[in-house]
Structure formats: C-alpha cells, structure tokens
Coordinates of N, CA and C and ligand atoms in Angstrom, one line a residue:
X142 N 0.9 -1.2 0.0 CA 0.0 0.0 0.0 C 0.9 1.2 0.0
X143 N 0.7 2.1 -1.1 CA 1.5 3.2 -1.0 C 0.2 4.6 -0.1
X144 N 1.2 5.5 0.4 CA 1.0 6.5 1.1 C 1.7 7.7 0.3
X145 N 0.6 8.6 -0.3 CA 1.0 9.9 -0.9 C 1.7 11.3 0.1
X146 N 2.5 11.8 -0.7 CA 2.8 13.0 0.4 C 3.0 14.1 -0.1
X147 N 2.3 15.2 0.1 CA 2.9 16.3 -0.8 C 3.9 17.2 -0.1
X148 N 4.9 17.5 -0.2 CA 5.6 18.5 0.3 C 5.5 20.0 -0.2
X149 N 5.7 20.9 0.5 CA 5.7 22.3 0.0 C 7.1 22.7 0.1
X150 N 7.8 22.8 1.1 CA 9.3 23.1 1.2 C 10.5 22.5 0.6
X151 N 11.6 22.6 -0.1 CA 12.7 22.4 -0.1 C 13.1 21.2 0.9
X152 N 13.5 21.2 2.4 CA 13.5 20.5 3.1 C 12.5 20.5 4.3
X153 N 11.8 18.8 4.5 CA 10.6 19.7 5.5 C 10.4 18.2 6.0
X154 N 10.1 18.5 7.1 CA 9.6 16.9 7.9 C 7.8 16.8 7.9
X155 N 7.6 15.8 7.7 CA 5.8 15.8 7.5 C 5.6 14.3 8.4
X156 N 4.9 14.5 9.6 CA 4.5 13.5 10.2 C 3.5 12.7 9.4
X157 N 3.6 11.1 9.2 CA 2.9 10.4 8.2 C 2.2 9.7 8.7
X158 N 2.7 9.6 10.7 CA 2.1 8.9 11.3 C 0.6 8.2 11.5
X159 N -0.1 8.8 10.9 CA -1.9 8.6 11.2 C -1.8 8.0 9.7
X160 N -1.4 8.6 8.9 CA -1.2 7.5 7.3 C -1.1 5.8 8.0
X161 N 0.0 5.9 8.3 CA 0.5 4.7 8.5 C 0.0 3.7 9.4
X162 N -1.0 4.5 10.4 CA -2.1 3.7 11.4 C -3.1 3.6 10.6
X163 N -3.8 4.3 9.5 CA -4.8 4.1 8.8 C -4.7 2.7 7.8
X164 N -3.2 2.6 7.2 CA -3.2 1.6 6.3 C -3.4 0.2 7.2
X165 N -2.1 0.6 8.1 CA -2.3 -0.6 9.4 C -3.4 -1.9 10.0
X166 N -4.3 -0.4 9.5 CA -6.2 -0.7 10.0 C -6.7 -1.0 9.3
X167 N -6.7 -0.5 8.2 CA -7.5 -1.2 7.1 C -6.6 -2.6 6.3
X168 N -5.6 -3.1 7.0 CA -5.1 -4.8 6.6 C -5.5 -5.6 7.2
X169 N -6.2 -5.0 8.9 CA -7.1 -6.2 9.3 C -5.7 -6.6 10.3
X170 N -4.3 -6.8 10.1 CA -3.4 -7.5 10.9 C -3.3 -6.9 11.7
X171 N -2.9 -7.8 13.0 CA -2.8 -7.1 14.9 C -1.2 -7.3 14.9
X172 N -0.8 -8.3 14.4 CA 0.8 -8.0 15.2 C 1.8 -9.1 14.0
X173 N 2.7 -8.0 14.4 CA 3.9 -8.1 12.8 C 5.1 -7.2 12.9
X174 N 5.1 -6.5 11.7 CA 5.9 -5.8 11.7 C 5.4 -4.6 10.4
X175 N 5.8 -3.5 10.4 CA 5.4 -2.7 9.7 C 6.5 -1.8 8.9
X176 N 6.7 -1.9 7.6 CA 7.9 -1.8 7.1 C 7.4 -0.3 6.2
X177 N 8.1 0.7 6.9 CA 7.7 1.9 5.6 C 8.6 2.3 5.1
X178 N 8.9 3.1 3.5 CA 9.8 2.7 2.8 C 9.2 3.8 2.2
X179 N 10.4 4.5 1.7 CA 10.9 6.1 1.0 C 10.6 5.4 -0.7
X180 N 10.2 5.6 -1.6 CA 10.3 5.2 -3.0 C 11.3 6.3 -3.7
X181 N 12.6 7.0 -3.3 CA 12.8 8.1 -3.6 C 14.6 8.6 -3.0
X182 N 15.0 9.0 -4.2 CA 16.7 8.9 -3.4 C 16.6 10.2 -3.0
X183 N 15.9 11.5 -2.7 CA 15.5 12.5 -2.3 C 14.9 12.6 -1.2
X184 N 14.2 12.0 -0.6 CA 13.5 11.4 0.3 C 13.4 10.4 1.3
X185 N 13.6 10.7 2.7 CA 14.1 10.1 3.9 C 13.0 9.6 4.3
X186 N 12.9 8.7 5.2 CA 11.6 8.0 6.4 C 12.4 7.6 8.2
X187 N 12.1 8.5 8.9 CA 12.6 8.4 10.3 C 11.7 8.4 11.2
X188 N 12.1 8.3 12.2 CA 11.4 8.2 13.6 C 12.1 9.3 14.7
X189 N 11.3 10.5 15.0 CA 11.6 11.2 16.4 C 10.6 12.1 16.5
X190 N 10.7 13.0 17.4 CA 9.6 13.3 18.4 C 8.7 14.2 17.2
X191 N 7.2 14.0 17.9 CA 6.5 14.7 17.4 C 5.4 15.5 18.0
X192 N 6.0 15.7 19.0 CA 5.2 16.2 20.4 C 5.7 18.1 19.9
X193 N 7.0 18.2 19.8 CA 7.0 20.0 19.6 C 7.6 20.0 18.3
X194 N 7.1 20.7 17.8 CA 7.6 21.2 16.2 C 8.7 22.0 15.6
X195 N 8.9 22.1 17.4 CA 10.6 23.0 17.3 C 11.8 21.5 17.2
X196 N 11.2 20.3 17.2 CA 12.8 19.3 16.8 C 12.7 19.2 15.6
X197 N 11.8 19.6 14.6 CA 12.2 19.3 13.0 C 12.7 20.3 12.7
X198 N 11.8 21.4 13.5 CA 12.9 22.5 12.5 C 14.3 22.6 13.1
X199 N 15.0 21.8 14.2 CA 16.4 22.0 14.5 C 16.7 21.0 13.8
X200 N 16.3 20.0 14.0 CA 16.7 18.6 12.8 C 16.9 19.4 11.3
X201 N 16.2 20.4 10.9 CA 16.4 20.5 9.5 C 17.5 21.5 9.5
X202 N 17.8 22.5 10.4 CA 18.3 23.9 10.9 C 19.8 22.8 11.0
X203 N 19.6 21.9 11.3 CA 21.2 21.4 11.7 C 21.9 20.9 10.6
X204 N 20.9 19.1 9.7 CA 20.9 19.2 8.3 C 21.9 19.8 7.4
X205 N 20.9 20.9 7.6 CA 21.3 21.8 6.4 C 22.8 22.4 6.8
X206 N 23.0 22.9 7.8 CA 24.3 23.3 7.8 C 25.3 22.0 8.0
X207 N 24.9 21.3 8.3 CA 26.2 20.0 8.1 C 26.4 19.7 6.7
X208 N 25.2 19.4 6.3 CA 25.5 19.5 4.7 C 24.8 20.4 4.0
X209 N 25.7 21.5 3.4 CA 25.3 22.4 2.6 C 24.3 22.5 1.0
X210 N 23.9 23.0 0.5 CA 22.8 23.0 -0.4 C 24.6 22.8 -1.9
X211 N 25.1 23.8 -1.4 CA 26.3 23.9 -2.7 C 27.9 23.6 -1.9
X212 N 28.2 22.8 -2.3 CA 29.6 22.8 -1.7 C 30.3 22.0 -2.7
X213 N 30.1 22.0 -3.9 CA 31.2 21.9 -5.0 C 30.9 20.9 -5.6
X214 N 29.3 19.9 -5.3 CA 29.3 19.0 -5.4 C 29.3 18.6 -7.5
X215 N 29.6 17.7 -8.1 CA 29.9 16.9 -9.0 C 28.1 16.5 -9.8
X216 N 27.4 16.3 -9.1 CA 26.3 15.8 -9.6 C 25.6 16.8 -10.6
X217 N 25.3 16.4 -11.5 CA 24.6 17.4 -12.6 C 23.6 18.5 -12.1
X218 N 22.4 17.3 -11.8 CA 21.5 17.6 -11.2 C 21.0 18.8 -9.9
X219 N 22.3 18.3 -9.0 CA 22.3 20.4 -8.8 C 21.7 20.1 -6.8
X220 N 21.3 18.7 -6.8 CA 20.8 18.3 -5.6 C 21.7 17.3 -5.0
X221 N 22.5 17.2 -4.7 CA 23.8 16.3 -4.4 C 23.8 16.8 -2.8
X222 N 23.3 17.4 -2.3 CA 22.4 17.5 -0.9 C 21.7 16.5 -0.1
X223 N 20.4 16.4 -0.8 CA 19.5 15.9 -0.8 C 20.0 14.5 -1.0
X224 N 20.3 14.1 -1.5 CA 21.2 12.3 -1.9 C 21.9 12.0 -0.7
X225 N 22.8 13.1 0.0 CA 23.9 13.1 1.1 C 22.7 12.8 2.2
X226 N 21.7 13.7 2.8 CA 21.5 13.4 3.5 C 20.2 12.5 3.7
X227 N 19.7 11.5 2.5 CA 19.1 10.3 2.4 C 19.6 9.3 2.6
X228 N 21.2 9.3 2.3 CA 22.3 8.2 2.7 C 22.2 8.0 4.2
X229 N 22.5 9.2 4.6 CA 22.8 9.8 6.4 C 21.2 9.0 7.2
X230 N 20.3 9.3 6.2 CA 18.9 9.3 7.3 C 18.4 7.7 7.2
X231 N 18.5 7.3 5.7 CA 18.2 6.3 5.6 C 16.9 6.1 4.8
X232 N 16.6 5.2 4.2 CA 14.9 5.5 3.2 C 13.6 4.8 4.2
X233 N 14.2 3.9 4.8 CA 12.9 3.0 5.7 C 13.5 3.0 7.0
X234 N 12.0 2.7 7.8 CA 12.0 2.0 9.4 C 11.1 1.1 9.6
X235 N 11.7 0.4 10.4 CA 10.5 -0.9 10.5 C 9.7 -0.5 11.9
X236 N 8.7 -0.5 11.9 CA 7.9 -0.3 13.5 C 7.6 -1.6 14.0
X237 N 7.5 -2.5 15.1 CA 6.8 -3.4 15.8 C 5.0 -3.3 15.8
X238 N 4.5 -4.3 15.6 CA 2.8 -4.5 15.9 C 2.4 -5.1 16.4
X239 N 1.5 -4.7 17.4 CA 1.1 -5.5 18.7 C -0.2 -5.0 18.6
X240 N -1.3 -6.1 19.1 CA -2.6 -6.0 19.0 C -3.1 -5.2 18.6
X241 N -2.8 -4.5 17.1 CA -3.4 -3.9 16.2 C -3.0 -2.7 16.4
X242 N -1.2 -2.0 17.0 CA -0.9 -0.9 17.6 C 0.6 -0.9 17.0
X243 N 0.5 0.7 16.5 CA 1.9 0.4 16.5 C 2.9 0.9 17.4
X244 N 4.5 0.0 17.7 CA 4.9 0.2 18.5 C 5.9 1.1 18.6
X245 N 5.1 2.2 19.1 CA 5.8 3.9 19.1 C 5.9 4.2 20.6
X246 N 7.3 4.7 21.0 CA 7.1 5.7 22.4 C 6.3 6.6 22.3
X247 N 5.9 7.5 23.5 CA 5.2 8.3 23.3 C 5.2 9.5 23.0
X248 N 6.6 10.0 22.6 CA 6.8 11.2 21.8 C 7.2 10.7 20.6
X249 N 7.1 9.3 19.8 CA 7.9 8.9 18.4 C 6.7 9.0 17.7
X250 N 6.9 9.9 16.4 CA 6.4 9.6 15.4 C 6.9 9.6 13.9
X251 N 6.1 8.9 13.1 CA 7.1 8.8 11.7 C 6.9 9.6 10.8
X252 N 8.2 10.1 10.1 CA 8.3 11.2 9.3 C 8.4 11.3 8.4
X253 N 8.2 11.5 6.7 CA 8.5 11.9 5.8 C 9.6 12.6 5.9
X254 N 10.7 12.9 5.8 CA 12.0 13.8 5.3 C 12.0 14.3 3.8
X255 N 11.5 15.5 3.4 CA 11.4 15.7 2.0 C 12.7 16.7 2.2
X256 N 14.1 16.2 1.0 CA 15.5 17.2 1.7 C 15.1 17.9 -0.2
X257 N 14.7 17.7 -1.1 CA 14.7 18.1 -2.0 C 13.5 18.8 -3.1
X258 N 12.9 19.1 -2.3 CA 11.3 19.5 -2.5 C 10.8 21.0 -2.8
X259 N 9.9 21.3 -3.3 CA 8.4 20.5 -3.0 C 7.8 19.6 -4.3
X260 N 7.5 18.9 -3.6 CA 7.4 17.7 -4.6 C 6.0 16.6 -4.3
X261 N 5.6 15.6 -5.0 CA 4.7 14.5 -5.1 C 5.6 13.9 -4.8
X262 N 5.3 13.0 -3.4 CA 6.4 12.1 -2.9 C 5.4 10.7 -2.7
X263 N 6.0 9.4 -3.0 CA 5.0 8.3 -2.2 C 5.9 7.1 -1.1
X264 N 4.9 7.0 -0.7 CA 5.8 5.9 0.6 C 4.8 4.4 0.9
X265 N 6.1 3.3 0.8 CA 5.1 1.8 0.7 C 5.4 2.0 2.2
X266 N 4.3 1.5 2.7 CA 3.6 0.5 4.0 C 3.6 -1.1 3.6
X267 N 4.4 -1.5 4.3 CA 4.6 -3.4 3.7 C 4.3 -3.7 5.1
X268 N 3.3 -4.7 5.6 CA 2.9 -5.2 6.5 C 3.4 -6.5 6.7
X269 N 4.0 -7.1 7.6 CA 4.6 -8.6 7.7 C 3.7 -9.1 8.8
X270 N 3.3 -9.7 8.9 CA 2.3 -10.5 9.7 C 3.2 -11.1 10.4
X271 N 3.0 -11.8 11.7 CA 3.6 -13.0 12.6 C 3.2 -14.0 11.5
X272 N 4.0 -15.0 11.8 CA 3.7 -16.2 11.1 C 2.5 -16.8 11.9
Ligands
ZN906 ZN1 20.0 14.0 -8.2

C-alpha cells in the first residue's frame, strides 16, 4: 500500500504517522511488523519526536548546515544535498505491531523527510504479519 505526500518546502519533515495507522487498520493485521519505505533517493523516512515542532525545525536547521545546499558537489542535477543526507537518514523504518498498535514511544512519530522538495512524494507500507 502506498501512502502519498505532498511536500511544499525544499527541506521539511511531514508526520505520516496517522497515514500509516490508517493503512495498518484497514489490513485487518494485529501483530507483525510494519515496514515503511521512502520510494525516492531524495527522500528520507525516520522516527523522532513529534510532540513539539521546534525538533524538526532544529533537525532541518542542523541538516542543512552539516550538509550544505552547494559545496562543489559533482552531480549534474544540482541536488547532491539531498542524496547526502538520504544516505545519512536512511529510506525505511521498521515499526513493531502489537494487538493492532503500533509500537511507538510516546513522543515517536514517523516522518517523511522531504531534503529536495516541493514535490509529489509516495511511501510503501509493507505489512509482515507474525507467522
Ligand atoms: Zn540528483
């Protein structure tokens, strides 16, 4: 099951979380594992807090100055940024599922990372069931 995202920003975190409890719910499965997955070398999928909206923007505020938008990079394309820090973030997370829940702390939720945007972005939800 894919999950659409639209981004408006350049770089921007988008909680997908209630996406990904909605697909969850409509598979019917209680406990597994839940594999969500970036379709996109521009495009990150992470886990941290989503309780104040001041840690994405230091998450992005930090980002960006570790890795710069221009710093001499080789790539045609002009976003050789965006690539660096999808390597760094990573494209998927796997969450735990337990009696039809997923297994989030109480400040974790999951993010979209759009570092190259704004853009039509999609993300698979792959459900693994317990055997
Ligand atoms: Zn590129």
């Amino acid at each position: 099951m894919k999950i659409s995202v639209k981004t408006s920003a350049r770089t921007q975190m988008i909680d997908i979380t209630a996406q990904v409890r909605d697909v969850v719910a409509a598979s019917g499965v209680k406990n597994g594992l839940v594999h969500v997955y970036s379709m996109h070398t521009t495009g990150a999928v992470t886990i941290n807090e989503n309780a104040d909206p001041a840690v994405e923007a230091d998450i992005l505020s930090c980002i960006n100055k570790v890795i710069p938008f221009d710093d001499g990079f080789k790539h045609m394309e002009g976003n050789s940024a965006a690539h660096i820090k999808v390597s760094l973030f990573g494209p998927s997370e796997t969450i735990p599922l337990e009696d039809g829940k997923l297994v989030l702390g109480t400040w974790q939720g999951i993010f979209f990372c759009e570092f190259d945007g704004p853009r039509q972005r999609r993300v698979n939800v792959k459900i693994l069931p317990d055997p």
